[in-house]
XYZ file of C-alpha atoms in Angstrom:
103
model
C 63.214 62.129 -4.592
C 60.790 59.572 -3.182
C 62.757 56.609 -1.815
C 61.508 53.029 -1.427
C 63.135 51.402 1.581
C 61.868 48.029 0.396
C 63.415 48.341 -3.074
C 66.322 50.448 -1.747
C 65.992 52.782 -4.711
C 64.268 55.954 -5.842
C 60.706 55.449 -7.085
C 60.248 59.103 -8.116
C 62.957 61.642 -8.931
C 62.488 65.243 -10.024
C 65.380 67.547 -10.978
C 64.351 70.703 -9.125
C 67.645 72.131 -7.882
C 67.379 71.139 -4.214
C 65.126 71.100 -1.187
C 65.732 74.782 -0.379
C 63.325 75.796 -3.171
C 59.616 76.459 -2.694
C 57.917 73.114 -3.315
C 54.880 70.989 -2.487
C 54.124 67.276 -2.720
C 50.790 65.456 -2.657
C 50.091 61.726 -2.684
C 46.498 60.728 -3.384
C 44.885 57.692 -1.775
C 45.061 56.035 -5.234
C 48.864 56.426 -5.288
C 49.148 59.371 -7.697
C 52.139 61.525 -6.646
C 52.178 65.221 -7.589
C 55.264 67.412 -7.128
C 55.409 71.165 -7.813
C 58.419 73.479 -7.359
C 59.616 76.922 -8.433
C 63.061 77.240 -10.038
C 64.281 80.568 -11.443
C 60.677 81.808 -11.883
C 59.748 78.605 -13.757
C 57.201 76.118 -12.417
C 58.192 72.456 -12.335
C 55.112 70.191 -12.286
C 55.394 66.398 -12.234
C 52.752 63.689 -11.751
C 53.604 59.986 -11.412
C 51.554 56.902 -10.584
C 53.162 55.155 -7.590
C 50.318 52.786 -6.648
C 52.286 49.753 -7.886
C 55.001 50.485 -5.310
C 52.771 51.660 -2.466
C 50.544 48.579 -2.632
C 53.574 46.342 -2.034
C 55.532 48.457 0.457
C 56.686 47.817 3.981
C 57.398 50.554 6.485
C 60.903 51.704 7.337
C 61.834 51.160 10.997
C 63.754 54.419 11.578
C 62.522 57.532 9.815
C 65.238 60.163 10.166
C 68.701 60.703 11.516
C 68.429 64.464 11.101
C 66.070 67.293 11.967
C 62.522 67.242 10.555
C 61.542 70.445 8.724
C 58.040 69.518 7.520
C 55.427 66.846 8.064
C 52.290 66.835 5.925
C 49.220 64.635 6.411
C 48.306 63.061 3.052
C 45.281 60.792 3.543
C 43.511 58.078 5.540
C 42.588 54.715 4.055
C 40.240 52.121 5.542
C 40.819 48.391 5.205
C 38.523 45.636 6.449
C 41.470 43.398 7.316
C 44.080 45.873 8.620
C 42.037 48.759 10.018
C 42.724 52.426 9.313
C 45.938 53.555 7.629
C 47.140 57.165 7.957
C 49.774 58.327 5.468
C 52.085 61.338 5.960
C 55.042 62.838 4.090
C 58.075 64.125 5.987
C 60.998 66.248 4.861
C 64.157 67.025 6.778
C 67.542 68.688 6.621
C 68.817 65.789 4.513
C 66.430 66.847 1.658
C 64.814 63.400 1.630
C 61.042 63.161 1.273
C 59.663 60.096 3.060
C 56.151 58.663 2.791
C 55.130 57.008 6.072
C 52.087 54.892 6.919
C 50.681 54.271 10.383
C 48.005 51.738 11.387
C-alpha cells in the first residue's frame, strides 16, 4: 500500500499477501509506480501512474513509529523555484511503504 498523508487514504494498493514476501518498488521521476512481488511461485506485477497525487503532495511530519527495515533511494528532481528534491521509499515493521521527499 502507498499511503497519502495529505488525502489520508491509500493511493496504490496491491494484494500481495503481506510485507514478509520478496518484493520491490520503484517510483520514476514522472510518478509511475511499479510494484513486483512473489507469491506462491507466482509473480505479481503492478504499474500505476501516481503523478497526479505526487504533484500535489505535502510531506508527512513524522515518518515512522516503528523500526525501519528498508530505505531505497528513488530519484532526484531539480526545480528552478524549490531547488533539488530527493525522493526515497521506506518500509518498516508495520508493513507500510512511505514515499518521502527532501529538499
